[in-house]
Short mmCIF file of C-alpha atoms in Angstrom, two decimals:
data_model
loop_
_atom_site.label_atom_id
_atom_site.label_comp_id
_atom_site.label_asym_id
_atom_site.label_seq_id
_atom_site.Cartn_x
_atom_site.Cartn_y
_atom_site.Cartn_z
CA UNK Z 11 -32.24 2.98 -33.26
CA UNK Z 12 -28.89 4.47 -31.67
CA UNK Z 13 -25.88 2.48 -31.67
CA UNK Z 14 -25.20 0.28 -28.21
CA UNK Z 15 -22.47 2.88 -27.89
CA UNK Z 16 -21.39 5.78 -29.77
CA UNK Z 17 -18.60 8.08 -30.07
CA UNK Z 18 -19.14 12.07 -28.51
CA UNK Z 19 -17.42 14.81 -27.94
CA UNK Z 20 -17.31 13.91 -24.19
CA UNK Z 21 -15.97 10.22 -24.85
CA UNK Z 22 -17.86 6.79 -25.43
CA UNK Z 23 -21.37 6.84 -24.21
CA UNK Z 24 -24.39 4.58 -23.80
CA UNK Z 25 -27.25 6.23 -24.27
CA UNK Z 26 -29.66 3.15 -23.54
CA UNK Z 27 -27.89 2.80 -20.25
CA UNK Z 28 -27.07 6.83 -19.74
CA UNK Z 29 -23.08 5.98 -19.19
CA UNK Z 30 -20.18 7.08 -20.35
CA UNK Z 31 -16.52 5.12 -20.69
CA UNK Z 32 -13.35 6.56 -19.98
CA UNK Z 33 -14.83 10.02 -20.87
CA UNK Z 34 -12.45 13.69 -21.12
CA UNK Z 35 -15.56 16.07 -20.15
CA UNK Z 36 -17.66 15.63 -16.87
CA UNK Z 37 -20.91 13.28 -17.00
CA UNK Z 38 -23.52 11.57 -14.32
CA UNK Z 39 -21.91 8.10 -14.12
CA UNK Z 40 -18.64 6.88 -15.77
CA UNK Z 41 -16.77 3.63 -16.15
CA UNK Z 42 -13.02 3.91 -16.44
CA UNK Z 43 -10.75 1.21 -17.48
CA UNK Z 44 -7.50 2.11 -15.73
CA UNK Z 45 -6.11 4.60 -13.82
CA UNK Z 46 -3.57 6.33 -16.80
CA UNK Z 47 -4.47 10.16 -16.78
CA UNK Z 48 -5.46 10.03 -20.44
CA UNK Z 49 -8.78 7.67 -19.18
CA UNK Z 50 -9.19 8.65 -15.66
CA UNK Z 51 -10.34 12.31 -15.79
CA UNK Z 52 -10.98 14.73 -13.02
CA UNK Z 53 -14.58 16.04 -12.63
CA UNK Z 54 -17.18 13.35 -12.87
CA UNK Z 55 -20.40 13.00 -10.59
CA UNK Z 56 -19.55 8.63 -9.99
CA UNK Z 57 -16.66 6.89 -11.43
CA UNK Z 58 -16.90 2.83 -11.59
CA UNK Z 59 -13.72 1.10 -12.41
CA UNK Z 60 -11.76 -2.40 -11.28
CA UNK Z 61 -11.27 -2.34 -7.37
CA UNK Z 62 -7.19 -2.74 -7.67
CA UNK Z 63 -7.57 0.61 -9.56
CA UNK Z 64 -9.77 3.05 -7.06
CA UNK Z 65 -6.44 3.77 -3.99
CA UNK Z 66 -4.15 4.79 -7.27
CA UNK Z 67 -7.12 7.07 -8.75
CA UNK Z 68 -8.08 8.38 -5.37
CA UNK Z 69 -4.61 9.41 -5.08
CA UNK Z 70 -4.58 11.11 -8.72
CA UNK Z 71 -8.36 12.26 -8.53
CA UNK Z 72 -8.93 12.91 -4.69
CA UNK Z 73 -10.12 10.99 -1.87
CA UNK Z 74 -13.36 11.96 -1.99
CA UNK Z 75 -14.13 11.15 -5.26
CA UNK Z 76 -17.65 9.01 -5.74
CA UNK Z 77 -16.45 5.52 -6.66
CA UNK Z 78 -18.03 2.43 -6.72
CA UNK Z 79 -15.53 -0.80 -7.22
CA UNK Z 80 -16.26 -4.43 -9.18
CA UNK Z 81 -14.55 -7.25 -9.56
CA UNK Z 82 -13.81 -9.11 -13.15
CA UNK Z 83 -16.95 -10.66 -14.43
CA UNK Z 84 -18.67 -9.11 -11.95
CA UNK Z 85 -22.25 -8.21 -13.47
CA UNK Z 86 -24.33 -4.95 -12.93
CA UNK Z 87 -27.10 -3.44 -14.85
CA UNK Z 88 -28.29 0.35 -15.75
CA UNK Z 89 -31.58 0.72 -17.72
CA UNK Z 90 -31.47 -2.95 -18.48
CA UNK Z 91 -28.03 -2.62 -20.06
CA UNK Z 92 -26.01 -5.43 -18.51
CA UNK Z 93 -22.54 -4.10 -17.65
CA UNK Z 94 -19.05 -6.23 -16.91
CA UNK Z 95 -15.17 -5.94 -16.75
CA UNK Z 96 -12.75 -8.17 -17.81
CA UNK Z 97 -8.66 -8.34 -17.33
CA UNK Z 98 -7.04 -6.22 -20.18
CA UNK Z 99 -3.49 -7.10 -18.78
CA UNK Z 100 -2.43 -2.97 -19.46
CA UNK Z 101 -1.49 -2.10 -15.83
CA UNK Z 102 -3.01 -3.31 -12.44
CA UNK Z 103 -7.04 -2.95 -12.35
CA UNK Z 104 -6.97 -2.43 -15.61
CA UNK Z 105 -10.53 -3.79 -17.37
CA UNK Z 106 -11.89 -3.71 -20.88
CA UNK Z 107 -15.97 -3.35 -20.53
CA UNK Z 108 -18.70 -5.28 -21.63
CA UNK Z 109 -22.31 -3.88 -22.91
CA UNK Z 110 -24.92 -6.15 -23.65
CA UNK Z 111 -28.77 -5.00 -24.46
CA UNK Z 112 -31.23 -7.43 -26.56
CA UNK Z 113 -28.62 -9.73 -27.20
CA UNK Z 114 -26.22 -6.97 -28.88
CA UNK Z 115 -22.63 -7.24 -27.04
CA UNK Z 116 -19.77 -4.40 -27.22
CA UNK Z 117 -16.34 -4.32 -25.78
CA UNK Z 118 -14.21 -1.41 -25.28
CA UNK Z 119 -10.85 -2.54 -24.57
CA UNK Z 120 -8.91 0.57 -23.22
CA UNK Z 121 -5.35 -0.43 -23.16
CA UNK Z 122 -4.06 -3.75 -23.24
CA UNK Z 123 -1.17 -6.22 -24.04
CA UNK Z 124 -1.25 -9.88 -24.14
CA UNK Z 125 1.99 -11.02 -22.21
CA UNK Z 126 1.51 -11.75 -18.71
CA UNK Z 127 3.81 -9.20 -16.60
CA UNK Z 128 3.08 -11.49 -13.24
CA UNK Z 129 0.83 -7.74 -11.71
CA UNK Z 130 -1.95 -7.88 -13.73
CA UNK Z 131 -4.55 -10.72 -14.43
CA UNK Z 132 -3.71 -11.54 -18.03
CA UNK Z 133 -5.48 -10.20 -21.13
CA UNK Z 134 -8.76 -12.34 -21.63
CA UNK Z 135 -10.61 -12.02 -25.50
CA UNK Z 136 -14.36 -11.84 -24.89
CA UNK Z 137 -16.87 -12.73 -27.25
CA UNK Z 138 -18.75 -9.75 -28.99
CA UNK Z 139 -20.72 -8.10 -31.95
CA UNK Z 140 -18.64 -5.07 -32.18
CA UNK Z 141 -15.06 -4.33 -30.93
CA UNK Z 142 -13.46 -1.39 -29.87
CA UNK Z 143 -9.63 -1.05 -29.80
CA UNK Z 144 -6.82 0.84 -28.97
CA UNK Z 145 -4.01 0.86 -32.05
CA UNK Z 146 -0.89 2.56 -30.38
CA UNK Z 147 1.60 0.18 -32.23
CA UNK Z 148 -0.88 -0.62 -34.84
CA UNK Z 149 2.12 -1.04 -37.78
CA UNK Z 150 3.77 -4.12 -38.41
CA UNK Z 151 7.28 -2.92 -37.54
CA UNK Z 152 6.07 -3.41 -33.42
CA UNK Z 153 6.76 -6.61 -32.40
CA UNK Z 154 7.60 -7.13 -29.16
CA UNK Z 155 10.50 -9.56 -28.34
CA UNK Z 156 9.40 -12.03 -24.87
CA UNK Z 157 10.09 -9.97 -21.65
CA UNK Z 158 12.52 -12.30 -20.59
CA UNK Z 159 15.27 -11.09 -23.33
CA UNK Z 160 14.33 -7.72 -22.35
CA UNK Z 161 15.42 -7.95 -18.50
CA UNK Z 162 18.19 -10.05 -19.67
CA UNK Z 163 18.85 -6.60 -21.73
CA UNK Z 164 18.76 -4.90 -19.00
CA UNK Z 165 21.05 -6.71 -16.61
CA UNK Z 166 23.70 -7.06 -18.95
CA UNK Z 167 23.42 -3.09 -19.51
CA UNK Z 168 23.24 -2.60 -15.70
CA UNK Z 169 26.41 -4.84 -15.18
CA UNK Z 170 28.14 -3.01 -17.49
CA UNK Z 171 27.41 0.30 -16.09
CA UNK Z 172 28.48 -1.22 -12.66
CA UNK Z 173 31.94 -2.16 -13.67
CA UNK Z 174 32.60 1.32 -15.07
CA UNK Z 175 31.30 2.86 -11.60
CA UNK Z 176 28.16 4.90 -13.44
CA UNK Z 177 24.57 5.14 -12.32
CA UNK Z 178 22.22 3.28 -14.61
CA UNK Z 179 19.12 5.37 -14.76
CA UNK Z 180 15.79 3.98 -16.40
CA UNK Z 181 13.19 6.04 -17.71
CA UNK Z 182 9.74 4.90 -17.60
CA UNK Z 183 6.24 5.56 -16.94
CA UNK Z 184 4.92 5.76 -12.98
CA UNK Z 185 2.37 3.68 -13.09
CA UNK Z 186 2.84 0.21 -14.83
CA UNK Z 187 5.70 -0.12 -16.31
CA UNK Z 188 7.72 1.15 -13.27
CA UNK Z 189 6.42 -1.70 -11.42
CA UNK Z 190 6.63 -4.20 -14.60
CA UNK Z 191 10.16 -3.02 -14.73
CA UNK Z 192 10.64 -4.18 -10.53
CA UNK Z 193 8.77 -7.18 -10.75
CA UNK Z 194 11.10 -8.04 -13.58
CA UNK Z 195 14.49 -7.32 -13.28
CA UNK Z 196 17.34 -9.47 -10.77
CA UNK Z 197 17.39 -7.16 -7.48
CA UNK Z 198 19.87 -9.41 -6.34
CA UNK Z 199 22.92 -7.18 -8.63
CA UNK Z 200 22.44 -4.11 -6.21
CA UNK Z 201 20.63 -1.35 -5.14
CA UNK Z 202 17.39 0.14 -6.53
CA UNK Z 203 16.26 3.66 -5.96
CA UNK Z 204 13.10 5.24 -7.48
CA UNK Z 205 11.94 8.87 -8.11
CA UNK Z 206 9.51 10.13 -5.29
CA UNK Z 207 6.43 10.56 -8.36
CA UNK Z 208 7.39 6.55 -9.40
CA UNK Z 209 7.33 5.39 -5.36
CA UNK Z 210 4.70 7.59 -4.32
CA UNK Z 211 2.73 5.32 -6.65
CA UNK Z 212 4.67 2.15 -5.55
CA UNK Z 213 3.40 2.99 -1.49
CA UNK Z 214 0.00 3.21 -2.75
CA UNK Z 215 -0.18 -0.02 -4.14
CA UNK Z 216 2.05 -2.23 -1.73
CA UNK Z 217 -1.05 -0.78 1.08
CA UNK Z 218 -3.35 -2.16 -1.53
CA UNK Z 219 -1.39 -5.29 -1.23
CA UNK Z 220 -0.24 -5.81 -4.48
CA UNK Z 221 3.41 -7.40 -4.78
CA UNK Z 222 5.54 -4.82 -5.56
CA UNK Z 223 9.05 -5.46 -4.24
CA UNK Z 224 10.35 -2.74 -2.02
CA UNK Z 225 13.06 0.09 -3.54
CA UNK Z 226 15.24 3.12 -2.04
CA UNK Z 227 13.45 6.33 -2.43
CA UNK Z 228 16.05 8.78 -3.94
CA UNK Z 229 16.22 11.94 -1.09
CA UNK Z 230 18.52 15.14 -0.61
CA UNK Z 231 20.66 13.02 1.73
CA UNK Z 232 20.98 10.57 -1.36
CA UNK Z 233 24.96 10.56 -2.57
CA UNK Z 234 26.27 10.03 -5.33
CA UNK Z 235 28.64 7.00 -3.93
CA UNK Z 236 25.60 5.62 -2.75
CA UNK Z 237 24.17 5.26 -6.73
CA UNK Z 238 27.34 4.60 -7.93
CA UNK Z 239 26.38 0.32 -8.31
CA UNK Z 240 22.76 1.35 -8.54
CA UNK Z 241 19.43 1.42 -11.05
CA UNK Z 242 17.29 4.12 -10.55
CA UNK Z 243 13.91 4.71 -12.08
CA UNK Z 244 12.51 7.55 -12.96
CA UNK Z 245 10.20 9.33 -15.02
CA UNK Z 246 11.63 11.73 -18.27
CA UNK Z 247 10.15 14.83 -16.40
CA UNK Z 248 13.39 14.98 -14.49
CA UNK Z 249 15.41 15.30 -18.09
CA UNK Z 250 17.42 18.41 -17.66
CA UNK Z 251 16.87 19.09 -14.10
CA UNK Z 252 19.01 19.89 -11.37
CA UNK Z 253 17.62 16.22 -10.10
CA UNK Z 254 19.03 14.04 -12.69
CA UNK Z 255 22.15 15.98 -12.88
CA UNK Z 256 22.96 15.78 -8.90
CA UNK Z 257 23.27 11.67 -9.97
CA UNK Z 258 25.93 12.23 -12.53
CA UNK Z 259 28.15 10.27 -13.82
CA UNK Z 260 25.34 8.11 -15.30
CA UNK Z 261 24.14 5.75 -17.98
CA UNK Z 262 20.43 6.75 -19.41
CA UNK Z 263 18.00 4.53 -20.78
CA UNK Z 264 14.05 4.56 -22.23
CA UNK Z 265 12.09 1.46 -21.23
CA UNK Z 266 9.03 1.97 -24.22
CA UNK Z 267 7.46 0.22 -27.30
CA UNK Z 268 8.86 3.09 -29.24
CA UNK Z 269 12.38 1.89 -28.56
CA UNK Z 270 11.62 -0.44 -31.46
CA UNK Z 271 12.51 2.83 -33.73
CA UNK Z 272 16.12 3.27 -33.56
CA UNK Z 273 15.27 7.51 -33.91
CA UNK Z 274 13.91 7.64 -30.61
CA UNK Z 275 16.56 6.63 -29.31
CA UNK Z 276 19.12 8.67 -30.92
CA UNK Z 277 16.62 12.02 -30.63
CA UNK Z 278 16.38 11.69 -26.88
CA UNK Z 279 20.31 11.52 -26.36
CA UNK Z 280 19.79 7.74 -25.15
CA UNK Z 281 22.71 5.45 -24.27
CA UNK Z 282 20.31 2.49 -23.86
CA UNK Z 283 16.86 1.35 -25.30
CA UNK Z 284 14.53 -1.21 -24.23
CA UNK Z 285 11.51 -2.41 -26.41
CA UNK Z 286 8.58 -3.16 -23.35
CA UNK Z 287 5.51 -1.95 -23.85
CA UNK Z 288 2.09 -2.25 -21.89
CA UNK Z 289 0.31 -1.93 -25.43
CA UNK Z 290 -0.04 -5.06 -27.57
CA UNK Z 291 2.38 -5.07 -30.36
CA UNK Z 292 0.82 -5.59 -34.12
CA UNK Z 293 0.40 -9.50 -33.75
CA UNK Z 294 -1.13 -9.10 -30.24
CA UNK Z 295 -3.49 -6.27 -31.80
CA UNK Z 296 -4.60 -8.60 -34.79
CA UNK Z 297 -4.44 -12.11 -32.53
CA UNK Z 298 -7.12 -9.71 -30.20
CA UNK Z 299 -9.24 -8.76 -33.01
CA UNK Z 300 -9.42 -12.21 -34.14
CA UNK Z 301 -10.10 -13.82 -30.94
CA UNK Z 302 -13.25 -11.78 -29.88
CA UNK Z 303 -15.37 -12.87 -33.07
CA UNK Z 304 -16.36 -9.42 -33.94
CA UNK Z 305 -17.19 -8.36 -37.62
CA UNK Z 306 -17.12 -4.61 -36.69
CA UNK Z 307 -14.39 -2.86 -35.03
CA UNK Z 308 -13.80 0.81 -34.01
CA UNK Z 309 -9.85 2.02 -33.71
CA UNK Z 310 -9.14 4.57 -32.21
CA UNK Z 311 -5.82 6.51 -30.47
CA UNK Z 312 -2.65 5.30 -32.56
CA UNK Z 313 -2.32 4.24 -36.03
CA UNK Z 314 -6.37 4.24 -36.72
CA UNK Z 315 -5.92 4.87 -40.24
CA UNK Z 316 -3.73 2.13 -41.40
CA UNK Z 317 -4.96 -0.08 -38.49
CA UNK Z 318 -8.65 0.16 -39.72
CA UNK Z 319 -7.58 -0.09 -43.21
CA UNK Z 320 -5.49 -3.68 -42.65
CA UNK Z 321 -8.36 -5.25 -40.59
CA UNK Z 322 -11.14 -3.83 -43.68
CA UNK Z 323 -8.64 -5.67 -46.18
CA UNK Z 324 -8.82 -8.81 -44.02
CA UNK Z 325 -12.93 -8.17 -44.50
CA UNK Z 326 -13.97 -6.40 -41.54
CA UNK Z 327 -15.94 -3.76 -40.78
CA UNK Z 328 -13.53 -1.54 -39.40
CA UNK Z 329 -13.55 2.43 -39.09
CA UNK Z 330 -10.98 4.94 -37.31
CA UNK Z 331 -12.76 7.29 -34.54
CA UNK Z 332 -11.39 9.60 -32.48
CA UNK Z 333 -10.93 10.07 -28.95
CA UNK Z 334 -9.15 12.12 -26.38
CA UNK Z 335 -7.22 8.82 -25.60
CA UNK Z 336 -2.96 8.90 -25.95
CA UNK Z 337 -1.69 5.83 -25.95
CA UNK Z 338 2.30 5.02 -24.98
CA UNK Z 339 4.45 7.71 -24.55
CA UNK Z 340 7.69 8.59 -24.34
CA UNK Z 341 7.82 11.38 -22.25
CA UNK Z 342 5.87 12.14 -19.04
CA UNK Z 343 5.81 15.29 -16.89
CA UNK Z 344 4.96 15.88 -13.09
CA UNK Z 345 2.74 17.84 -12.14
CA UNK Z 346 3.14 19.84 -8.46
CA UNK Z 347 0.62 16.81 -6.85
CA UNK Z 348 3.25 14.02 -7.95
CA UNK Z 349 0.88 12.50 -10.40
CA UNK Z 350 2.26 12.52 -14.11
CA UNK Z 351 0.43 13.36 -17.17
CA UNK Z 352 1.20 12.98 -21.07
CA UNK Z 353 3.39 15.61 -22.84
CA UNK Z 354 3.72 14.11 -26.30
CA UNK Z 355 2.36 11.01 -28.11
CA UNK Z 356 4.57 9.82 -31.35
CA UNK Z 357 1.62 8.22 -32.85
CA UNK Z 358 -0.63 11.11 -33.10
#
C-alpha cells in the first residue's frame, strides 16, 4: 500500500485523495500553505489554501485563479481522505495540513516559527503518525533571541542613525517579515517609508483587514531631507540601483535568521544585522518535533542532512527528502509585476 503521502517530482502528493501540497509543476487540485513564491506556484487547475492568504496570492498568481478558501480546523474530505489546516505562525494565512485516512494522520508543516509576531495565529503542534518539516536553521548555532531585544536593536540603531542625520534603511522580505518588522518597531521615533514591491503587499492586506499600521510609500517626489530622520524598508533587489542610491547618505541593515552568522553580514557590506526570522530556530524545530508525537519525520529544504541525522540519534525515524522548497533568504529580487521571488538560499 502507498504511503498517505509521498514525495514526486511535482511536490508532495496524496494519491488516495488525488492532491498535491505546495507543488512546483501544475496538477488537478493543490493545497498551499502560504503565499511565499517558493510554495505558491503559478499554473495549477484549483489551489486551496488559508482564506487570509488567497487577496496576497491572487495578487502574485492572478485574479482569476481557481481558489477555494478554509478556515483553521476547518474539515473537508477528497476520496475519503479527511483534510485540515492549522496555524503555522510563518506569515499571515499561513497553515500546516493535516491528512488522515484509516486512522493514519500526516502533517506537512510548510514554514513555521513558534514566537507569536501579534499577525499570525500562533504556531499550534498537532498530533500525528508521521511529520513533515521544514529545517532552514536546522543547526544548533540558530537560536533566536525574544523579538523584543530585537526591536529594541533596532531602535537604538535607528536613533543613532537619526542623530548623525542618515537614512536607516532595512532590508527584508515583502511579505512577512516587512509587516513583522511594522507591527514591531516604535513608529512614534519618526517617519516610515516602504519600497512600492513591500507596500504594494502592505495595501493588499490592510483591504483584507489585517492590522498593518500605515507607512509612506517612497515616490520620485520623495527627497532626501524628507528621509533624513527616517526607516525605510525595502527589499535587497534595490542593492546597487539607482533607487537605493537616490536615498544616500544612509545606514543599511539585513533583518534575517542568517544574521546569526557574523559572514553575512560582513559579505553583504552591512552596517547593521538583525537576527528575526519567520523560521523556527533549532530549539523551536526540535520543541515542534517533539510536541506532535510522531515517530517518523521527513526534512526537507535546509539542513536535512544533519537535521535528520540529530532527530535519528534521538531515536526517530527520520529521513532527508527533497523538494523544490527554499527556505529564508537573504536576498530577494523583483520581478516587473512587483512580486519578489528567491535569488539565493545559504542553506542549500
Amino acid at each position: 500500500m502507498s504511503p498517505l503521502l509521498q514525495f514526486t517530482n511535482r511536490g508532495i502528493y496524496c494519491e488516495a485523495g488525488d492532491f498535491y501540497i505546495d507543488p512546483w509543476k501544475p496538477v488537478n487540485r493543490a493545497f498551499i500553505t502560504h503565499a511565499h513564491s517558493d510554495h505558491a506556484y503559478r499554473g495549477h487547475d484549483l489551489y486551496l489554501a488559508h482564506r487570509q492568504s488567497i487577496p496576497v496570492l491572487q495578487y502574485r498568481l492572478g485574479e482569476d485563479i481557481n481558489v477555494q478558501s478554509m478556515d483553521y480546523n476547518e474539515t473537508i474530505f477528497h476520496n475519503g481522505v479527511k483534510i485540515s489546516l492549522h496555524p503555522a505562525g510563518h506569515i499571515i494565512g499561513s497553515a500546516q495540513v493535516r491528512v488522515e485516512k484509516d486512522g493514519e494522520v500526516w502533517v506537512m508543516s510548510g514554514d513555521y516559527k513558534l514566537e507569536n509576531d501579534c499577525l499570525s495565529p500562533r504556531f499550534e503542534p498537532v498530533q500525528c503518525n508521521v511529520f513533515i518539516t521544514e529545517s532552514t536553521f536546522g543547526l544548533p548555532i540558530y537560536q533566536w533571541k525574544p523579538q523584543s531585544q530585537i526591536f529594541d536593536h533596532i531602535k537604538r540603531w535607528w536613533q543613532k542613525n537619526q542623530e548623525e542625520n542618515v537614512c536607516s534603511i532595512i532590508m527584508c522580505y515583502a511579505l512577512g517579515k516587512a509587516q513583522r518588522i511594522l507591527c514591531g518597531i516604535d513608529l512614534g521615533i519618526g517617519p516610515v517609508y516602504a519600497h512600492g514591491a513591500i507596500e504594494n503587499i502592505n495595501e493588499i492586506l490592510r483591504k483584507a483587514g489585517e492590522p498593518i499600521p500605515p507607512v509612506r510609500r517612497i515616490t520620485p517626489e520623495t527627497t532626501k531631507d524628507d528621509l533624513r530622520k527616517a526607516l525605510v524598508l525595502a527589499t535587497s533587489s534595490v542593492l546597487n540601483t539607482s533607487w537605493l542610491r537616490k536615498l544616500a547618505p544612509f545606514s543599511i541593515g539585513y533583518a534575517s535568521g542568517w544574521m546569526q552568522v557574523r559572514g553575512n553580514k560582513r559579505r553583504r557590506a552591512a552596517d547593521a544585522g538583525f537576527v528575526l526570522s519567520d523560521h523556527a530556530d533549532w530549539s523551536g524545530l526540535n520543541e515542534t518535533v517533539k510536541a506532535t508525537g510522531a515517530q517518523k519525520v521527513f526534512v526537507t529544504h535546509g539542513f536535512t542532512y544533519q537535521f535528520a541525522k540529530w532527530l535519528r540519534e534521538q531515536g526517530l525515524d527520520a529521513h532527508e527528502v527533497k523538494t523544490a522548497f527554499k527556505g529564508e533568504s537573504i536576498d530577494e529580487t523583483t520581478d516587473e509585476t512587483g512580486t519578489e521571488s528567491i535569488i539565493e538560499n545559504t542553506a542549500s
